[in-house]
Short mmCIF file of C-alpha atoms and ligand atoms in Angstrom, two decimals:
data_model
loop_
_atom_site.label_atom_id
_atom_site.label_comp_id
_atom_site.label_asym_id
_atom_site.label_seq_id
_atom_site.Cartn_x
_atom_site.Cartn_y
_atom_site.Cartn_z
CA MET A 205 -6.40 -11.59 4.94
CA PHE A 206 -3.20 -11.99 7.27
CA GLU A 207 -4.81 -15.10 8.50
CA ASN A 208 -1.52 -16.76 9.59
CA LEU A 209 -0.11 -13.86 11.18
CA GLN A 210 -3.41 -13.17 13.14
CA ASP A 211 -3.30 -16.90 14.42
CA LYS A 212 0.18 -16.67 15.35
CA LEU A 213 0.18 -13.30 17.24
CA ASN A 214 -3.16 -14.58 19.15
CA LYS A 215 -1.44 -17.51 20.44
CA ALA A 216 1.77 -15.90 21.54
CA ILE A 217 -0.29 -13.34 23.42
CA LYS A 218 -2.84 -15.71 24.83
CA THR A 219 -0.24 -17.20 27.21
CA LEU A 220 -0.04 -14.07 28.54
CA LYS A 221 -3.73 -13.35 28.94
CA GLY A 222 -4.22 -16.23 30.57
CA GLN A 223 -1.66 -15.89 33.36
CA GLY A 224 -2.68 -15.03 36.67
CA ARG A 225 0.80 -13.71 37.55
CA ILE A 226 3.15 -12.99 34.80
CA THR A 227 6.86 -13.09 35.24
CA GLU A 228 9.58 -11.54 33.21
CA ILE A 229 10.34 -14.90 31.47
CA ASN A 230 6.67 -15.16 30.35
CA VAL A 231 6.96 -11.67 28.77
CA ALA A 232 10.27 -12.47 27.21
CA SER A 233 9.06 -15.76 25.79
CA THR A 234 6.13 -14.00 24.32
CA ILE A 235 8.02 -11.43 22.86
CA LYS A 236 10.17 -13.82 21.15
CA GLU A 237 7.07 -15.58 19.97
CA VAL A 238 5.72 -12.31 18.56
CA ARG A 239 9.10 -11.90 16.67
CA ARG A 240 8.79 -15.23 15.18
CA ALA A 241 5.28 -14.51 14.05
CA LEU A 242 6.32 -11.42 12.29
CA THR A 243 9.15 -13.23 10.47
CA ASP A 244 6.88 -15.99 9.43
CA ALA A 245 4.60 -13.59 8.11
CA ASP A 246 7.63 -12.46 5.81
CA VAL A 247 8.25 -9.42 7.72
CA ASN A 248 11.79 -8.10 7.19
CA TYR A 249 14.02 -9.51 9.98
CA LYS A 250 15.37 -5.92 11.01
CA VAL A 251 12.03 -4.60 11.09
CA ALA A 252 10.58 -7.57 13.24
CA LYS A 253 13.69 -7.11 15.76
CA ASP A 254 13.15 -3.35 15.85
CA ILE A 255 9.39 -3.48 16.53
CA THR A 256 9.67 -6.44 19.25
CA ASP A 257 12.47 -4.41 21.06
CA ARG A 258 10.30 -1.34 21.29
CA ILE A 259 7.32 -3.58 22.49
CA ARG A 260 9.63 -4.93 25.02
CA ASP A 261 11.04 -1.53 26.22
CA LYS A 262 7.42 -0.13 26.46
CA ALA A 263 6.31 -3.09 28.68
CA ILE A 264 8.88 -2.48 30.75
CA ASP A 265 8.33 1.39 30.88
CA ARG A 266 4.68 0.73 31.55
CA LYS A 267 5.21 -1.82 34.24
CA VAL A 268 3.30 -4.71 32.62
CA LEU A 269 4.34 -7.10 35.11
CA ILE A 270 2.81 -5.33 37.99
CA SER A 271 -0.22 -3.88 36.35
CA VAL A 272 -3.93 -4.87 37.02
CA GLU A 273 -4.51 -6.57 33.71
CA PRO A 274 -1.18 -7.32 32.24
CA GLY A 275 -2.52 -9.36 29.35
CA GLN A 276 -4.54 -6.24 28.19
CA LEU A 277 -1.84 -3.95 28.25
CA PHE A 278 0.55 -5.94 26.51
CA VAL A 279 -1.86 -6.41 23.58
CA LYS A 280 -2.28 -2.63 23.68
CA ILE A 281 1.37 -1.90 23.47
CA VAL A 282 1.75 -4.57 20.55
CA GLN A 283 -1.42 -2.72 18.80
CA GLU A 284 0.34 0.65 19.21
CA GLU A 285 3.44 -0.51 17.84
CA LEU A 286 2.19 -2.15 15.00
CA THR A 287 0.13 0.77 13.91
CA GLU A 288 3.26 3.06 14.14
CA LEU A 289 4.93 0.21 11.92
CA MET A 290 2.31 0.81 9.09
CA GLY A 291 2.68 4.61 9.49
CA GLY A 292 0.53 5.87 12.31
CA GLU A 293 -1.87 8.16 11.01
CA ALA A 294 -3.90 7.63 7.65
CA GLN A 295 -2.53 9.64 4.85
CA SER A 296 -4.72 10.81 1.93
CA ILE A 297 -3.70 11.63 -1.44
CA ASN A 298 -3.37 15.18 -2.91
CA ILE A 299 -5.98 16.01 -5.28
CA LYS A 300 -5.41 20.02 -5.54
CA GLY A 301 -4.60 21.41 -8.83
CA ASP A 302 -6.09 22.38 -12.00
CA PRO A 303 -6.45 19.49 -12.91
CA ALA A 304 -4.75 17.55 -10.20
CA VAL A 305 -2.68 14.71 -11.98
CA ILE A 306 -2.42 11.26 -10.37
CA LEU A 307 0.48 9.16 -11.73
CA ILE A 308 -0.26 5.21 -11.42
CA ALA A 309 3.24 3.31 -11.51
CA GLY A 310 3.99 -0.39 -10.84
CA LEU A 311 4.84 -3.81 -12.43
CA GLN A 312 2.62 -5.58 -15.05
CA GLY A 313 -0.15 -7.60 -13.03
CA SER A 314 0.48 -5.63 -9.75
CA GLY A 315 -3.39 -4.36 -10.35
CA LYS A 316 -2.68 -0.63 -11.66
CA THR A 317 -5.39 -0.79 -14.01
CA THR A 318 -8.13 -2.12 -11.64
CA PHE A 319 -6.99 0.13 -9.08
CA SER A 320 -7.24 3.16 -11.56
CA GLY A 321 -10.77 2.18 -12.39
CA LYS A 322 -11.49 2.06 -8.61
CA LEU A 323 -9.80 5.23 -7.86
CA ALA A 324 -11.72 6.89 -10.67
CA SER A 325 -14.94 5.57 -9.34
CA TYR A 326 -14.24 6.74 -5.51
CA LEU A 327 -13.23 10.26 -6.53
CA LYS A 328 -16.23 10.38 -8.81
CA LYS A 329 -18.58 9.60 -5.86
CA GLN A 330 -16.93 12.50 -4.24
CA GLY A 331 -18.43 14.55 -7.01
CA ARG A 332 -15.08 15.05 -8.97
CA ASN A 333 -14.99 15.54 -12.36
CA VAL A 334 -12.21 12.54 -13.53
CA LEU A 335 -10.54 11.70 -16.70
CA LEU A 336 -8.80 8.13 -17.00
CA VAL A 337 -5.80 8.07 -19.21
CA ALA A 338 -4.53 4.70 -21.06
CA ASP A 339 -0.66 5.39 -21.00
CA ASP A 340 0.36 2.06 -22.08
CA ILE A 341 1.97 2.01 -25.43
CA TYR A 342 2.66 -1.64 -25.61
CA ARG A 343 -0.32 -3.64 -24.91
CA PRO A 344 -3.51 -2.56 -26.61
CA ALA A 345 -5.52 -4.85 -24.42
CA ALA A 346 -4.40 -2.47 -21.66
CA ILE A 347 -6.20 0.44 -23.20
CA ASP A 348 -9.22 -1.91 -23.68
CA GLN A 349 -9.20 -3.08 -20.04
CA LEU A 350 -9.42 0.63 -18.83
CA LYS A 351 -12.12 1.69 -21.27
CA VAL A 352 -14.18 -1.38 -19.98
CA LEU A 353 -13.43 -0.13 -16.33
CA GLY A 354 -14.18 3.50 -17.23
CA GLU A 355 -17.77 2.48 -18.73
CA GLN A 356 -18.34 0.30 -15.49
CA VAL A 357 -17.67 3.25 -13.40
CA GLY A 358 -18.98 5.94 -15.68
CA VAL A 359 -15.55 7.62 -16.26
CA GLU A 360 -14.25 8.97 -19.52
CA VAL A 361 -10.92 7.34 -20.68
CA TYR A 362 -8.56 9.01 -22.75
CA SER A 363 -6.21 6.92 -25.14
CA GLU A 364 -4.34 7.39 -28.54
CA PRO A 365 -3.98 3.95 -29.76
CA GLU A 366 -1.91 4.77 -32.66
CA ASN A 367 0.76 6.94 -30.59
CA LYS A 368 3.70 5.39 -29.18
CA ASN A 369 5.03 7.97 -27.29
CA ALA A 370 3.79 7.79 -23.74
CA VAL A 371 5.12 11.08 -22.76
CA GLN A 372 3.16 12.76 -25.52
CA ILE A 373 -0.06 10.71 -24.43
CA ALA A 374 0.02 11.72 -20.99
CA GLN A 375 0.84 15.60 -21.91
CA ASN A 376 -1.92 15.66 -24.37
CA ALA A 377 -4.48 13.87 -22.09
CA VAL A 378 -3.76 16.53 -19.28
CA SER A 379 -4.04 19.30 -21.81
CA GLN A 380 -7.46 17.69 -22.89
CA ALA A 381 -8.55 17.61 -19.16
CA ARG A 382 -7.74 21.05 -18.80
CA LYS A 383 -9.68 22.32 -21.82
CA SER A 384 -12.83 20.18 -20.70
CA GLY A 385 -12.77 21.05 -17.18
CA LYS A 386 -11.89 17.89 -15.69
CA LYS A 387 -10.44 18.16 -12.13
CA VAL A 388 -8.70 14.78 -11.59
CA VAL A 389 -6.42 13.02 -14.18
CA ILE A 390 -5.30 9.45 -13.60
CA VAL A 391 -2.61 8.25 -15.50
CA ASP A 392 -2.48 4.35 -15.83
CA THR A 393 1.07 3.54 -17.23
CA ALA A 394 2.65 0.21 -18.59
CA GLY A 395 4.13 -2.11 -16.49
CA ARG A 396 6.42 -4.86 -17.05
CA LEU A 397 7.11 -8.41 -15.55
CA ALA A 398 10.14 -7.31 -13.67
CA VAL A 399 11.69 -4.05 -12.93
CA ASP A 400 13.30 -2.98 -16.15
CA GLU A 401 15.62 0.08 -17.27
CA ALA A 402 13.53 1.05 -20.15
CA MET A 403 10.25 0.94 -18.08
CA MET A 404 11.91 3.15 -15.35
CA GLN A 405 13.13 5.77 -17.95
CA GLU A 406 9.68 5.97 -19.44
CA ILE A 407 7.96 6.33 -16.29
CA GLU A 408 10.73 9.12 -15.15
CA ALA A 409 9.97 10.87 -18.39
CA VAL A 410 6.24 10.79 -18.06
CA LYS A 411 6.72 11.90 -14.44
CA ARG A 412 9.04 14.97 -15.38
CA ALA A 413 6.48 15.93 -18.26
CA ILE A 414 3.29 16.06 -16.42
CA ASN A 415 4.42 16.99 -12.94
CA PRO A 416 1.83 14.87 -10.89
CA THR A 417 0.34 16.34 -7.66
CA GLU A 418 0.40 12.59 -6.50
CA THR A 419 2.48 9.35 -7.60
CA LEU A 420 1.25 6.27 -6.47
CA PHE A 421 3.17 2.94 -6.38
CA VAL A 422 0.86 0.00 -6.86
CA VAL A 423 2.02 -3.60 -5.61
CA ASP A 424 0.75 -6.90 -5.07
CA SER A 425 0.96 -7.81 -1.48
CA MET A 426 1.01 -11.59 -2.04
CA THR A 427 4.66 -11.07 -3.24
CA GLY A 428 5.77 -10.37 0.34
CA GLN A 429 9.59 -9.22 0.54
CA ASP A 430 9.33 -9.10 -3.37
CA ALA A 431 6.83 -6.15 -2.82
CA VAL A 432 9.23 -4.58 -0.44
CA ASN A 433 12.09 -4.89 -2.74
CA THR A 434 10.16 -3.61 -5.81
CA ALA A 435 9.08 -0.66 -3.82
CA LYS A 436 12.42 0.41 -2.98
CA THR A 437 13.52 0.20 -6.45
CA PHE A 438 10.62 2.40 -7.76
CA ASN A 439 11.15 4.60 -5.05
CA ASP A 440 14.78 5.48 -5.68
CA ARG A 441 13.78 6.24 -9.18
CA LEU A 442 10.21 7.84 -8.92
CA ASN A 443 10.33 9.23 -5.19
CA PHE A 444 6.69 8.17 -5.08
CA ASP A 445 4.16 9.69 -2.73
CA GLY A 446 2.29 6.60 -1.51
CA VAL A 447 1.72 2.99 -1.72
CA VAL A 448 -1.21 1.09 -2.91
CA LEU A 449 -1.18 -2.48 -1.58
CA THR A 450 -3.33 -4.67 -3.78
CA LYS A 451 -4.78 -8.31 -3.41
CA LEU A 452 -5.00 -8.22 0.40
CA ASP A 453 -7.97 -10.78 0.00
CA GLY A 454 -5.45 -13.35 -1.00
CA ASP A 455 -2.54 -12.34 1.57
CA ALA A 456 -2.53 -14.77 4.43
CA ARG A 457 0.87 -13.51 5.85
CA GLY A 458 0.79 -9.67 5.66
CA GLY A 459 4.58 -9.35 5.40
CA ALA A 460 4.46 -6.36 2.91
CA ALA A 461 1.88 -4.41 4.71
CA LEU A 462 4.07 -4.45 7.80
CA SER A 463 7.45 -3.94 6.16
CA ILE A 464 7.00 -1.37 3.46
CA LYS A 465 6.55 1.77 5.36
CA THR A 466 9.61 1.34 7.31
CA VAL A 467 11.84 0.02 4.24
CA VAL A 468 10.75 3.05 1.90
CA ASN A 469 9.61 5.73 4.41
CA LYS A 470 6.52 6.27 2.33
CA PRO A 471 2.79 5.68 3.61
CA ILE A 472 0.35 2.95 2.49
CA LYS A 473 -2.61 5.13 1.20
CA PHE A 474 -5.04 2.63 -0.38
CA ILE A 475 -5.56 -1.16 0.07
CA SER A 476 -7.44 -3.31 -2.63
CA THR A 477 -9.18 -6.34 -1.46
CA GLY A 478 -10.89 -7.93 -4.45
CA GLU A 479 -11.60 -7.56 -8.30
CA LYS A 480 -14.79 -5.44 -8.00
CA MET A 481 -14.67 -1.78 -8.25
CA GLU A 482 -15.97 -1.30 -4.78
CA ALA A 483 -13.05 -3.25 -3.45
CA LEU A 484 -11.18 -0.14 -2.25
CA ASP A 485 -10.31 1.07 1.19
CA VAL A 486 -8.34 4.00 2.43
CA PHE A 487 -5.54 2.41 4.57
CA TYR A 488 -6.01 3.25 8.41
CA PRO A 489 -3.12 1.86 10.25
CA ASP A 490 -4.95 1.62 13.65
CA ARG A 491 -7.81 -0.36 11.95
CA MET A 492 -5.36 -2.64 10.40
CA ALA A 493 -3.36 -3.35 13.32
CA SER A 494 -6.71 -4.14 15.57
CA ARG A 495 -7.66 -6.40 12.59
CA ILE A 496 -4.13 -8.12 12.90
CA LEU A 497 -4.78 -8.80 16.40
CA GLY A 498 -8.39 -9.85 15.80
P1 GDP B 753 -1.79 -4.24 -14.19
O1 GDP B 753 -1.42 -5.18 -15.19
O2 GDP B 753 -0.94 -3.68 -13.05
O3 GDP B 753 -2.66 -3.20 -14.90
O4 GDP B 753 -2.83 -5.17 -13.34
P2 GDP B 753 -4.33 -5.46 -13.55
O5 GDP B 753 -5.29 -4.27 -13.08
O6 GDP B 753 -4.81 -5.82 -14.65
O7 GDP B 753 -4.73 -6.77 -12.26
C1 GDP B 753 -4.15 -8.06 -12.76
C2 GDP B 753 -5.05 -9.04 -12.19
O8 GDP B 753 -5.41 -8.98 -10.84
C3 GDP B 753 -6.28 -8.85 -12.66
O9 GDP B 753 -7.09 -10.22 -13.05
C4 GDP B 753 -7.52 -8.35 -11.48
O10 GDP B 753 -8.60 -8.51 -11.77
C5 GDP B 753 -6.66 -8.80 -10.33
N1 GDP B 753 -6.65 -7.94 -9.22
C6 GDP B 753 -6.16 -6.58 -9.05
N2 GDP B 753 -6.71 -6.17 -7.87
C7 GDP B 753 -6.86 -7.20 -6.91
C8 GDP B 753 -7.35 -7.41 -5.80
O11 GDP B 753 -7.03 -6.52 -4.94
N3 GDP B 753 -7.65 -8.54 -5.32
C9 GDP B 753 -7.61 -9.61 -6.39
N4 GDP B 753 -8.06 -10.87 -5.88
N5 GDP B 753 -7.32 -9.72 -7.61
C10 GDP B 753 -7.07 -8.20 -8.27
#
């Protein structure tokens, strides 16, 4: 995960760490290299510029040049700024409600169904009674896929294969959950290969009808800046509550993880790092920043 960025940032910072005496020129050139490492990682240029400007201001403020361990202090500042960039504090999902309803949105192939299964398993392990809902009226295979995952994690899956009304299916699922005492309903929706008006209208209608306690936008981190642009489009229409970044196990660059919070102003809440049901983590910006800095 993020190997390229980690490598480049470490190279940039190493020059400072090795110096006995650090000059303004060293700091300025390190900051420039940090900026380049970020843009090479597919971080949006403005985001990269803003964060490196802040790193420079903090380095001046905290008198890095005359500090006892300038290299360490500089790394600490970069770590703090990367943490802020990714949202600061970890943000949890809202699972209050009777039942709590979690709506899962995103493009086809982003990892929605896999994540729905993982989230169901994660919440079940916390002792919650969960219902998964297959709300994809276009691909029968999507229903089967969710059923397989549901079976694997021991969570019931609601579906209506004959019904072609996604709003109705979602509403029926929530009533059924209420009747049977389920505490959390996870609604996995249909995605298309690209942002599409019909898909947007459908998911907006589902959202209005079931009034979810939490709407999560799932996106493939390997798509870099496209992930950020798609997030913006979905957020403009859905005003979602949080982002789930998937396929981080294959993402050597990290651009989406670093830019998404600034661009849509919504926190990353979970990260997915593999196909297995256990490969799900709550997103902690500070831990991710430490990881990026190696
Ligand atoms: P959906 O169309 O949005 O529901 O996407 P799926 O959940 O079907 O996922 C698409 C493909 O990506 C499947 O082959 C998944 O096994 C795979 N996948 C999902 N999440 C991850 C992940 O975090 N890492 C990796 N390596 N593969 C993933």
